[in-house]
PDB file of C-alpha atoms (C1' of nucleotides) in Angstrom:
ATOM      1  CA  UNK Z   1     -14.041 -32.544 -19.470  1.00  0.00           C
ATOM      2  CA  UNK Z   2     -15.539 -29.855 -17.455  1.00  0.00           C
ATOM      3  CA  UNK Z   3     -13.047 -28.144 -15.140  1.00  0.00           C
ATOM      4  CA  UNK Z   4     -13.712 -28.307 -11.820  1.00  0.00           C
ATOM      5  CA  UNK Z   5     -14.024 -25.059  -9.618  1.00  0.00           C
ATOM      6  CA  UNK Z   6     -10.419 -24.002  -8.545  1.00  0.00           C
ATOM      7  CA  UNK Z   7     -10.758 -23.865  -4.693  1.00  0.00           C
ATOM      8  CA  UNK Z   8      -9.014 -20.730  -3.719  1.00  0.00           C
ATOM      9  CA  UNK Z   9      -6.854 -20.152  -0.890  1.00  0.00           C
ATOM     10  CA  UNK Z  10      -6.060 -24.019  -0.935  1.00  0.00           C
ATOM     11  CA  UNK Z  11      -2.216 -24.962  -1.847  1.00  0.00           C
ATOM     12  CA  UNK Z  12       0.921 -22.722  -2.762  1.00  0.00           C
ATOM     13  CA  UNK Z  13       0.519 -19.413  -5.344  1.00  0.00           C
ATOM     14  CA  UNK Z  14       0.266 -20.353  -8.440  1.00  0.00           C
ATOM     15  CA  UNK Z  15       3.098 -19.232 -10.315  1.00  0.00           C
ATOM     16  CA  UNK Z  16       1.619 -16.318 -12.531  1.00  0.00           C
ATOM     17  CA  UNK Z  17       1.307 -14.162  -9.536  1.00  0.00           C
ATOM     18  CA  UNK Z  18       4.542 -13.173  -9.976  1.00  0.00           C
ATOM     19  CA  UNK Z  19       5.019 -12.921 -13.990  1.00  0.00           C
ATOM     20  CA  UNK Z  20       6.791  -9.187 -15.210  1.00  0.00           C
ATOM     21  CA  UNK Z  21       3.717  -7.831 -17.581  1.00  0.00           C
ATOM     22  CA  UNK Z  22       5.761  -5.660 -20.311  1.00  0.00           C
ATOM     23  CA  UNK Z  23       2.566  -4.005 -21.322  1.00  0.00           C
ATOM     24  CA  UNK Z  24      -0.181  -2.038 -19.654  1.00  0.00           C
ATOM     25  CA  UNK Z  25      -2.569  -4.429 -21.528  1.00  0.00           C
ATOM     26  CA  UNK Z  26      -0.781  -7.612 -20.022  1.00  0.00           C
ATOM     27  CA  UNK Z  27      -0.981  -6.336 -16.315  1.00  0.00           C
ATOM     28  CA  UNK Z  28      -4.275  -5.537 -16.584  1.00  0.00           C
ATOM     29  CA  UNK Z  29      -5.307  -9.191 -18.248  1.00  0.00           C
ATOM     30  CA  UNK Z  30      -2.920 -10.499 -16.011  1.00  0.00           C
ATOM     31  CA  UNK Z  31      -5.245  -8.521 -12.811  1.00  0.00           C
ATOM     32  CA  UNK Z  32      -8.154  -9.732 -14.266  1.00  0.00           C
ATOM     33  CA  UNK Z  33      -7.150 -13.719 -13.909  1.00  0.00           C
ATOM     34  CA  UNK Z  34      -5.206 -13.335 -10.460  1.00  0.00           C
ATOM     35  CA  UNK Z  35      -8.479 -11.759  -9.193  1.00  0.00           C
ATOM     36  CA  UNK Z  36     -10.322 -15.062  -9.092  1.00  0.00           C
ATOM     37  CA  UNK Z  37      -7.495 -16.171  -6.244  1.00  0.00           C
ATOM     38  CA  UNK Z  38      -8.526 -13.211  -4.002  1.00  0.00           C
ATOM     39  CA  UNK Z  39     -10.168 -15.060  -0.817  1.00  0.00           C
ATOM     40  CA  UNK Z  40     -12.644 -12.466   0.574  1.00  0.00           C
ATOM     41  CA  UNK Z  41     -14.877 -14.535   2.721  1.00  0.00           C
ATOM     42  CA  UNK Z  42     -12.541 -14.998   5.521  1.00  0.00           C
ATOM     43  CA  UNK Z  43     -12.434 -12.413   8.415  1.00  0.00           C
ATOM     44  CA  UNK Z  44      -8.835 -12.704   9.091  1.00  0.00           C
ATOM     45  CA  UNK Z  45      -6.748 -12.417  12.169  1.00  0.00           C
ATOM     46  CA  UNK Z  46      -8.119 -11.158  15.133  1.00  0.00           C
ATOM     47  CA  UNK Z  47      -6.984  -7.638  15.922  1.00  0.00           C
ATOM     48  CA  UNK Z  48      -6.376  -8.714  19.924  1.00  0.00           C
ATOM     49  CA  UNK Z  49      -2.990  -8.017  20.454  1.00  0.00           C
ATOM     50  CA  UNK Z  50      -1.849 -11.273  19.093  1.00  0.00           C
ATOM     51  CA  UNK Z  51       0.747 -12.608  16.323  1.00  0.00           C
ATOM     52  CA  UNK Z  52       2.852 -10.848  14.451  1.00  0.00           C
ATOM     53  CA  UNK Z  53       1.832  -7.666  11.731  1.00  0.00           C
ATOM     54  CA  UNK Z  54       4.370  -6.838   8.759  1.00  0.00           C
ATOM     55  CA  UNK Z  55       4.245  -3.183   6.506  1.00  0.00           C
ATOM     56  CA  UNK Z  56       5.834  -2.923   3.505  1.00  0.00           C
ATOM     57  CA  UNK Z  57       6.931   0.116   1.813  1.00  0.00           C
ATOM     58  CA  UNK Z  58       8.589   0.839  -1.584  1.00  0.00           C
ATOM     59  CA  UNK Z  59      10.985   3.269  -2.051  1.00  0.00           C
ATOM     60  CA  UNK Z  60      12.652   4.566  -5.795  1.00  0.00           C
ATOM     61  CA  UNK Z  61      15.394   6.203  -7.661  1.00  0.00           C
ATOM     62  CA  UNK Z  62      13.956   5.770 -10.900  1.00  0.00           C
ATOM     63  CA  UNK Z  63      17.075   7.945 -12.478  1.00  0.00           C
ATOM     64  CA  UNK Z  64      19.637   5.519 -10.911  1.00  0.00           C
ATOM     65  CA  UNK Z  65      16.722   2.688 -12.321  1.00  0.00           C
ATOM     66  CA  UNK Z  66      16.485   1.517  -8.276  1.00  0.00           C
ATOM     67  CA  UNK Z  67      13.895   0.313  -6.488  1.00  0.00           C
ATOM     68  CA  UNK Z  68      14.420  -0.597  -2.367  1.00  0.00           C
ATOM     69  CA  UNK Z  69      11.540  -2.841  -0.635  1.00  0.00           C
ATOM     70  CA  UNK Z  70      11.199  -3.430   3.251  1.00  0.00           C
ATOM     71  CA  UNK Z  71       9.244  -5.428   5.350  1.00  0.00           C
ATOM     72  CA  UNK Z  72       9.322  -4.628   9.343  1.00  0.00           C
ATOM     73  CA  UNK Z  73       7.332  -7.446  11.500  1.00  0.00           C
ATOM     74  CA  UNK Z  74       6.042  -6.116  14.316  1.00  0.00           C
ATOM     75  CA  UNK Z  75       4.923  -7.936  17.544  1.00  0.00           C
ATOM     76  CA  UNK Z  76       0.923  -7.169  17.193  1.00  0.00           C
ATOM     77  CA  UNK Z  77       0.447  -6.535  21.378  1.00  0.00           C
ATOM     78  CA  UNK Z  78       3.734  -4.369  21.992  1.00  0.00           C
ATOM     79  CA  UNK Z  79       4.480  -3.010  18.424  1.00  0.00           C
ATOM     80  CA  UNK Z  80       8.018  -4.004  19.162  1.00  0.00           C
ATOM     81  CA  UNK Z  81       9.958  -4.564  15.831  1.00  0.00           C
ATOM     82  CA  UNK Z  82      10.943  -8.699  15.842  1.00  0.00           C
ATOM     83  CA  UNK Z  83      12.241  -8.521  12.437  1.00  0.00           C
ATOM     84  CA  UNK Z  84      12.781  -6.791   9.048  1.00  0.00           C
ATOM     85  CA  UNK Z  85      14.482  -7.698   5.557  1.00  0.00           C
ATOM     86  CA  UNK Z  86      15.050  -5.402   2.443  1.00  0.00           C
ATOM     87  CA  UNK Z  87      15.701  -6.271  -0.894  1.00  0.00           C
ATOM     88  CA  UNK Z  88      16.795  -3.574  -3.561  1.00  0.00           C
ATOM     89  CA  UNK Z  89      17.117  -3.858  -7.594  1.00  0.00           C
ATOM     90  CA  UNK Z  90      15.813  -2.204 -11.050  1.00  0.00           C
ATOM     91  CA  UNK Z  91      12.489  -0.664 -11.236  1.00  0.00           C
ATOM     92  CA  UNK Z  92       9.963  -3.290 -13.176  1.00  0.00           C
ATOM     93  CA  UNK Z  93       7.084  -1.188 -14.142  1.00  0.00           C
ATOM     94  CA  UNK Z  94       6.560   2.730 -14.638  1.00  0.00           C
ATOM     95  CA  UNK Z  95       3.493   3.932 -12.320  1.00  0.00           C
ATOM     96  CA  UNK Z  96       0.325   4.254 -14.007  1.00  0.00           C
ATOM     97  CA  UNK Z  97      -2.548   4.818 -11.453  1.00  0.00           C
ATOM     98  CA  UNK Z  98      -3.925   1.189 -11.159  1.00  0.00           C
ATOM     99  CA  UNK Z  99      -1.292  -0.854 -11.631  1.00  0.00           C
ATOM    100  CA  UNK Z 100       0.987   0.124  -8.470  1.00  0.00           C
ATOM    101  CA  UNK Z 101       1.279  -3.291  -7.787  1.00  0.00           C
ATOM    102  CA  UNK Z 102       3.659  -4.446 -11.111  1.00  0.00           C
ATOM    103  CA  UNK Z 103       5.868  -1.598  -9.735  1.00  0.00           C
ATOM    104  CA  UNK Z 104       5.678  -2.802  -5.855  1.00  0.00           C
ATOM    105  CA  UNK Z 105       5.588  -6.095  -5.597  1.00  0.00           C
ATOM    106  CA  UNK Z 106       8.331  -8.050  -7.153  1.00  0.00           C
ATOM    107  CA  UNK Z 107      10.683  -6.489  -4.617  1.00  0.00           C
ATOM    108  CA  UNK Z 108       8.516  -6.761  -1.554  1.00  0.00           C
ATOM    109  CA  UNK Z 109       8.477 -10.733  -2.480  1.00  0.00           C
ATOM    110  CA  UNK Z 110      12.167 -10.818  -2.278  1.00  0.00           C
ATOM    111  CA  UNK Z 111      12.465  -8.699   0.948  1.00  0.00           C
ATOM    112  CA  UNK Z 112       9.451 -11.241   2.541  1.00  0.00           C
ATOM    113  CA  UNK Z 113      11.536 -14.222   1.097  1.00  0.00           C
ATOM    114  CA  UNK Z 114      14.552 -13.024   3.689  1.00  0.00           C
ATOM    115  CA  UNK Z 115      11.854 -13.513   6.452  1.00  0.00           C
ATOM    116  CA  UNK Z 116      13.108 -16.432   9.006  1.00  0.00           C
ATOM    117  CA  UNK Z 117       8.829 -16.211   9.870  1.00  0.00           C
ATOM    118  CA  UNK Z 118       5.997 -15.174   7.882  1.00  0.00           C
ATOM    119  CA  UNK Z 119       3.661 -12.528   9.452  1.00  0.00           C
ATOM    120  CA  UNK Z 120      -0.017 -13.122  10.247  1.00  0.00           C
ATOM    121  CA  UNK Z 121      -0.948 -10.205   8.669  1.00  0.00           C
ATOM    122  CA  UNK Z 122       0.664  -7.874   6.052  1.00  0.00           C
ATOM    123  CA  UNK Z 123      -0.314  -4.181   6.023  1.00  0.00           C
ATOM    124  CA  UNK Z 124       0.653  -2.201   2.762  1.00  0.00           C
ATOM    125  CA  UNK Z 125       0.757   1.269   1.594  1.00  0.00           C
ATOM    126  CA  UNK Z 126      -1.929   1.308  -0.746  1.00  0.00           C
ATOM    127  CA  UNK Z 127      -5.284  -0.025  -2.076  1.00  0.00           C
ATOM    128  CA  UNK Z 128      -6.813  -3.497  -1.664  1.00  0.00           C
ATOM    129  CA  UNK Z 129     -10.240  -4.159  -2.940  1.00  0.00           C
ATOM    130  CA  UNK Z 130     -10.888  -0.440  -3.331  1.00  0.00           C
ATOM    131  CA  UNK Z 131      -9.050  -0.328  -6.990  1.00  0.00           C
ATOM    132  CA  UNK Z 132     -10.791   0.012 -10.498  1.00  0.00           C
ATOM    133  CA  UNK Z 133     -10.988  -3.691 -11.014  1.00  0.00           C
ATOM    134  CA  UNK Z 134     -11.021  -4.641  -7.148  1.00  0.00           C
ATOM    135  CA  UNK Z 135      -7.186  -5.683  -7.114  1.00  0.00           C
ATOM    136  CA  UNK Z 136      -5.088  -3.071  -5.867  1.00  0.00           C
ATOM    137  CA  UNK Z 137      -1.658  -3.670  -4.061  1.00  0.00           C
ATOM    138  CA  UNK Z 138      -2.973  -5.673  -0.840  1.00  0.00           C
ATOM    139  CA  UNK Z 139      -4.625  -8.437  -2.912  1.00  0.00           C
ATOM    140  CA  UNK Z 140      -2.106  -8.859  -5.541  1.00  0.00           C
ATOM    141  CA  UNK Z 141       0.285  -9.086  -2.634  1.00  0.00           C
ATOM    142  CA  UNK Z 142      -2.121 -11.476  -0.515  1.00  0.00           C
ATOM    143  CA  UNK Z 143      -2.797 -14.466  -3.362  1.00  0.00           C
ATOM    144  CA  UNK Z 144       0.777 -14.058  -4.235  1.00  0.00           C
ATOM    145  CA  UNK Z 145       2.171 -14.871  -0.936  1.00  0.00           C
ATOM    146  CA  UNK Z 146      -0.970 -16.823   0.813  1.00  0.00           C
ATOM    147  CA  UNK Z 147      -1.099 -14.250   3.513  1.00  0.00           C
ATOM    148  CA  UNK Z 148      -3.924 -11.864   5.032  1.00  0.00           C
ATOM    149  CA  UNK Z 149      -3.735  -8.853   3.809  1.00  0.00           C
ATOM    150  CA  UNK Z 150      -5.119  -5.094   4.300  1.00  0.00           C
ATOM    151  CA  UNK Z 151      -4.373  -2.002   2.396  1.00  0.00           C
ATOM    152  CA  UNK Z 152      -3.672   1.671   4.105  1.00  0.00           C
ATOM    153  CA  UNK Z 153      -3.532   4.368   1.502  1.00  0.00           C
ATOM    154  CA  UNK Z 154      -2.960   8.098   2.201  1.00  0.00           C
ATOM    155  CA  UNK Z 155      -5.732   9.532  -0.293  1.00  0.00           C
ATOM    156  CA  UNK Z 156      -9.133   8.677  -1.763  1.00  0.00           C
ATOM    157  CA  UNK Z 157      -7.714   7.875  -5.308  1.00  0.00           C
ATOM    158  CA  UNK Z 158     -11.152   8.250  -7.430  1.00  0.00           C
ATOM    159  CA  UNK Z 159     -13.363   6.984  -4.849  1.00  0.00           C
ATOM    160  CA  UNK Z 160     -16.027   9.686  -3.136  1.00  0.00           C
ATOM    161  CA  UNK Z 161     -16.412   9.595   0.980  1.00  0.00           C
ATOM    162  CA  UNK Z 162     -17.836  12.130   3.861  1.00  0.00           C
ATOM    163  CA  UNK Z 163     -15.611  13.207   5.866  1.00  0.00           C
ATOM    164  CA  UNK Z 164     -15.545  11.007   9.186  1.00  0.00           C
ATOM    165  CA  UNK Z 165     -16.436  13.056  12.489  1.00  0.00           C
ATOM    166  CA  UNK Z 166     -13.180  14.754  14.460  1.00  0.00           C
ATOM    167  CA  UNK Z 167     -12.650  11.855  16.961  1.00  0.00           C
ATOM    168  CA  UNK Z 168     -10.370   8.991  16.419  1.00  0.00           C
ATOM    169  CA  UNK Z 169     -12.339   5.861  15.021  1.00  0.00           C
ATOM    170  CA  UNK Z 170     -14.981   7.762  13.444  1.00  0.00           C
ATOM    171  CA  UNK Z 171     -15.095   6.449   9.551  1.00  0.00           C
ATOM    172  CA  UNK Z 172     -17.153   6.977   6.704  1.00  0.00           C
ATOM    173  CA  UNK Z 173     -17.427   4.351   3.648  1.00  0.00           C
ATOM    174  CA  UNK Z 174     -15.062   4.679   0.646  1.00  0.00           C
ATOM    175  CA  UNK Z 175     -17.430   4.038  -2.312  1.00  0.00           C
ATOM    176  CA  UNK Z 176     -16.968   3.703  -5.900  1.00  0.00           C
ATOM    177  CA  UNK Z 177     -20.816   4.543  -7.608  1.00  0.00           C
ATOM    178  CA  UNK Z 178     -22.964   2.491  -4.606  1.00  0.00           C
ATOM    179  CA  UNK Z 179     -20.797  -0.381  -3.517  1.00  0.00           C
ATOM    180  CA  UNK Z 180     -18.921   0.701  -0.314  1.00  0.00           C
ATOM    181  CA  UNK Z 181     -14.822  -0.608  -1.425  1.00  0.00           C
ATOM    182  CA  UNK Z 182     -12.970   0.859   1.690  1.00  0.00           C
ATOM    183  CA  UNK Z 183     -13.368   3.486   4.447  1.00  0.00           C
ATOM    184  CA  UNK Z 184     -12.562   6.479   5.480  1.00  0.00           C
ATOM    185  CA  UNK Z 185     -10.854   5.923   8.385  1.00  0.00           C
ATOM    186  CA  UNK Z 186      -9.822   8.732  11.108  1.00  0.00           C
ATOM    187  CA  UNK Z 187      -6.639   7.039  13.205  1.00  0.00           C
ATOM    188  CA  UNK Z 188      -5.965  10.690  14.934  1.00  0.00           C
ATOM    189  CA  UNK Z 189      -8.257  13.040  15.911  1.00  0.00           C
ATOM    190  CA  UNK Z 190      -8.636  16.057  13.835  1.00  0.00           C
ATOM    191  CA  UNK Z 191      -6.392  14.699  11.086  1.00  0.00           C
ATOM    192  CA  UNK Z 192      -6.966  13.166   7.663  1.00  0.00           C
ATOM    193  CA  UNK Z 193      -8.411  10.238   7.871  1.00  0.00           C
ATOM    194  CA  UNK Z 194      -6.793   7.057   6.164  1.00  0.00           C
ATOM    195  CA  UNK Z 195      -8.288   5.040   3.566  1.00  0.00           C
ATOM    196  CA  UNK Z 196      -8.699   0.887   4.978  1.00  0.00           C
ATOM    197  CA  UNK Z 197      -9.580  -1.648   2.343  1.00  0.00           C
ATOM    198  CA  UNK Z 198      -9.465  -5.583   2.663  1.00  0.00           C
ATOM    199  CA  UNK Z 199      -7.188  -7.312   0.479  1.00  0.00           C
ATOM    200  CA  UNK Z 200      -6.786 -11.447   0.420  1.00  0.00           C
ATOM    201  CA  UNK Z 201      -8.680 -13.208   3.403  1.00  0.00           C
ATOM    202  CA  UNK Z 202      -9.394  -9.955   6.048  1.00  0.00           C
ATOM    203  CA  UNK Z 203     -12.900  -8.158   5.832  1.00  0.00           C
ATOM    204  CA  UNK Z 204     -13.250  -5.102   6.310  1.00  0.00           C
ATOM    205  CA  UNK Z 205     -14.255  -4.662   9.641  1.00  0.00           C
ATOM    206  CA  UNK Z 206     -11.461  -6.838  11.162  1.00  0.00           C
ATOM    207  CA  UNK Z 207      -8.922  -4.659   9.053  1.00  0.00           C
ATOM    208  CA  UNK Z 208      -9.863  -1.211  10.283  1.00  0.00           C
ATOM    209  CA  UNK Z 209      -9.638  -3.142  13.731  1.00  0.00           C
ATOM    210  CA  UNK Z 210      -5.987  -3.660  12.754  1.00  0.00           C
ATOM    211  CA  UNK Z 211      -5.424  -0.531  12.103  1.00  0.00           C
ATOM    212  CA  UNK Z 212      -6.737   1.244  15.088  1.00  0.00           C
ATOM    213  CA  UNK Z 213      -4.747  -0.791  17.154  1.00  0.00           C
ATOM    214  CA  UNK Z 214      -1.527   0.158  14.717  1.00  0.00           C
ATOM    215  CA  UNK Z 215      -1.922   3.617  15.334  1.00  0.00           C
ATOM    216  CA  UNK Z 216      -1.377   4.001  18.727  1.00  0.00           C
ATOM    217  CA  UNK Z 217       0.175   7.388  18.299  1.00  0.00           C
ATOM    218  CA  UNK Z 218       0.632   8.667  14.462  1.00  0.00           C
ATOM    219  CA  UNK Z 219      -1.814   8.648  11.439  1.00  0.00           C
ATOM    220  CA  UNK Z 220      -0.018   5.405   9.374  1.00  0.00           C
ATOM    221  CA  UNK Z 221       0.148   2.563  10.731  1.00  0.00           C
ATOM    222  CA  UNK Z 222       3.218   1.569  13.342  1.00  0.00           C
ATOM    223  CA  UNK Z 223       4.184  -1.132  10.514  1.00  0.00           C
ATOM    224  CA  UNK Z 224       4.130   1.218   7.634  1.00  0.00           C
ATOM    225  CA  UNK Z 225       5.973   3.973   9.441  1.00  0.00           C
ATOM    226  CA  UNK Z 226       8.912   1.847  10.368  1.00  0.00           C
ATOM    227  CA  UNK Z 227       8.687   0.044   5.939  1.00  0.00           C
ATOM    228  CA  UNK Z 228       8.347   3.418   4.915  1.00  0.00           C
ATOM    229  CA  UNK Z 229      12.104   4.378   6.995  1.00  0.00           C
ATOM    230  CA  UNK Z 230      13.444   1.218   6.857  1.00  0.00           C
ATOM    231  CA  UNK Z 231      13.346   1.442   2.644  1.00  0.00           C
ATOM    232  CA  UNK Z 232      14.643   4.644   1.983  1.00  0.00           C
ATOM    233  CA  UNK Z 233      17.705   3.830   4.332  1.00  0.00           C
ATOM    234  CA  UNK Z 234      18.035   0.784   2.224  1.00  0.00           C
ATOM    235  CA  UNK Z 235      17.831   2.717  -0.951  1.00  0.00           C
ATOM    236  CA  UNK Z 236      20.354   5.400   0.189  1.00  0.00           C
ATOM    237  CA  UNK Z 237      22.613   2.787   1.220  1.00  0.00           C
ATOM    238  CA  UNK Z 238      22.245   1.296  -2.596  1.00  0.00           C
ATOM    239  CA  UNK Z 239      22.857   4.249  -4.168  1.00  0.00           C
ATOM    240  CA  UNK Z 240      25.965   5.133  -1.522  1.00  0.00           C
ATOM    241  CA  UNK Z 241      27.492   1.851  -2.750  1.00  0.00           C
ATOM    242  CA  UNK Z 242      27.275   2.363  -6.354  1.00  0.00           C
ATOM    243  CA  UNK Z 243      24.284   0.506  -7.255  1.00  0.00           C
ATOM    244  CA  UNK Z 244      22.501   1.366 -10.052  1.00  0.00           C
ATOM    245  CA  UNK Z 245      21.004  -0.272 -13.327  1.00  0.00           C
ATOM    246  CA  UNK Z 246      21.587   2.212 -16.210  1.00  0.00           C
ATOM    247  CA  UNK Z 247      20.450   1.588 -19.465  1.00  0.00           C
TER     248      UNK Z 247
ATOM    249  C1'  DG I   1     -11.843  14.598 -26.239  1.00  0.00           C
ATOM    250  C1'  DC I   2     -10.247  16.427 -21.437  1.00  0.00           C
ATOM    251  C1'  DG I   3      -9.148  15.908 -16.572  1.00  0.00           C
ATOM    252  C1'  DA I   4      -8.220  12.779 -12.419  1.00  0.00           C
ATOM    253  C1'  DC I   5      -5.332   9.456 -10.948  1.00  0.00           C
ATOM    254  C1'  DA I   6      -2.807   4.515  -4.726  1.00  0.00           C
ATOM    255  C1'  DG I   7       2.832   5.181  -4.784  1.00  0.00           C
TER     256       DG I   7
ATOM    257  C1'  DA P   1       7.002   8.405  -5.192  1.00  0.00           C
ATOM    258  C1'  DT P   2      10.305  12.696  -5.308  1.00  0.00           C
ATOM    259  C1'  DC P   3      11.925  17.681  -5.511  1.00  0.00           C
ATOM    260  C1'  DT P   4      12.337  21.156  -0.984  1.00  0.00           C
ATOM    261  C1'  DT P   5      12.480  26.294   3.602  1.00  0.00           C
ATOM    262  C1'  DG P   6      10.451  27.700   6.792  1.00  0.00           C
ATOM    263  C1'  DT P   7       6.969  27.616  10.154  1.00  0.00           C
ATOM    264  C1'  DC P   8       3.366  26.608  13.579  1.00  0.00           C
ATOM    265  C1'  DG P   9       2.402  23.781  17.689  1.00  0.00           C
ATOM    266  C1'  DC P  10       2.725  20.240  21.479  1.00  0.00           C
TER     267       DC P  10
END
DNA sequence: GCGACAG
DNA sequence: ATCTTGTCGC
């Protein structure tokens, strides 16, 4: 028998999107078959003002072997926060540049499980597409949870760019050798840009959309901002309590 | 072989 | 990511 074409995006994550890779070997293997669930022909949500947008941050201890996730939902047209969950425990995976997401992820799954309602779209801290083997954080995330999507990172990683003009919304493509993985995105003007990539069903276009309307006021995105506070309260308050996984 | 290297 | 004082500017 001849398998038949898995059809992507259809039906729940399979459950290998979120097995604990002891090796660097295994995680990358394990990259290489989850990449075949990335979606990437869908545009996404519209960035109008409507639904709901999540950011998740990570924040560590790696001493006290802690790792604190958050998610903070935002209401897309007011950026009011609607809702947010954390989840803290031991730290999975040790960072090696291309595998972020073995370190990340486990614990952003449990905060998002706390979630009364799923976001329309997910912004993370990180890479999407624009990774090595074209699954950073935002589409390991994406086919593991079924959502949209879209990775904001602070620096280029190895990828080469032009600088984007002064003004707000000027860009410039994030390319790795000819193929164009991200931008170059400038959310304030006269400050470093940020780098946009699509992860699991958002294109490109529609995600730097997202963005500009995140950043009303700061470089990162509203969503991120609030994660990024939200998870270091949560892993101060861990460590305050005693919490701590010691060899 | 030696750097560079999302967070 | 995290360790960390002061300093410049709106």
């Amino acid at each position: 028998m001849t398998d038949v074409p898995t059809p992507p995006a259809a039906g729940p994550p399979p459950d290998r999107c979120r097995a604990a890779p002891r090796t660097e070997a295994e995680a990358v293997a394990l990259q290489e078959s989850l990449r075949s669930l990335l979606v990437r022909d869908e545009s996404g949500p519209p960035a109008d003002g409507t639904g709901t947008v999540a950011g998740v941050d990570v924040a560590y201890d790696d001493a006290r072997d802690l790792v604190a996730a958050a998610v903070v939902v935002l209401d897309a047209g007011s950026l009011d926060v609607v809702a947010e969950a954390t989840a803290v425990g031991p730290v999975p995976f040790p960072y090696v540049p291309g595998l972020l997401a073995f370190r990340e992820v486990p614990a952003v799954l449990r905060a998002l499980d706390r979630l009364d309602d799923l976001p329309d779209l997910v912004v993370c801290d990180g890479y999407g597409v624009a990774h090595p083997r074209r699954f950073g954080l935002a589409c390991h995330l994406g086919v593991a949870t079924g959502l949209p999507t879209i990775g904001v990172a602070k620096s280029p990683f190895t990828f080469r760019h032009d600088d984007p003009g002064p003004a707000r919304g000027a860009f410039s493509p994030l390319r790795d050798g000819a193929e164009e993985v991200g931008r170059a995105l400038r959310t304030r003007a006269e400050v470093k840009p940020v780098f946009v990539s699509a992860g699991h069903r958002v294109d490109l276009d529609t995600a730097c959309a997202h963005v500009l309307r995140l950043t009303p006021r700061y470089r990162q995105p509203e969503p991120v901002r609030r994660a990024d506070r939200r998870c270091r309260d949560a892993l101060a308050a861990a460590v305050a309590a005693g919490a701590h996984h010691p060899a």
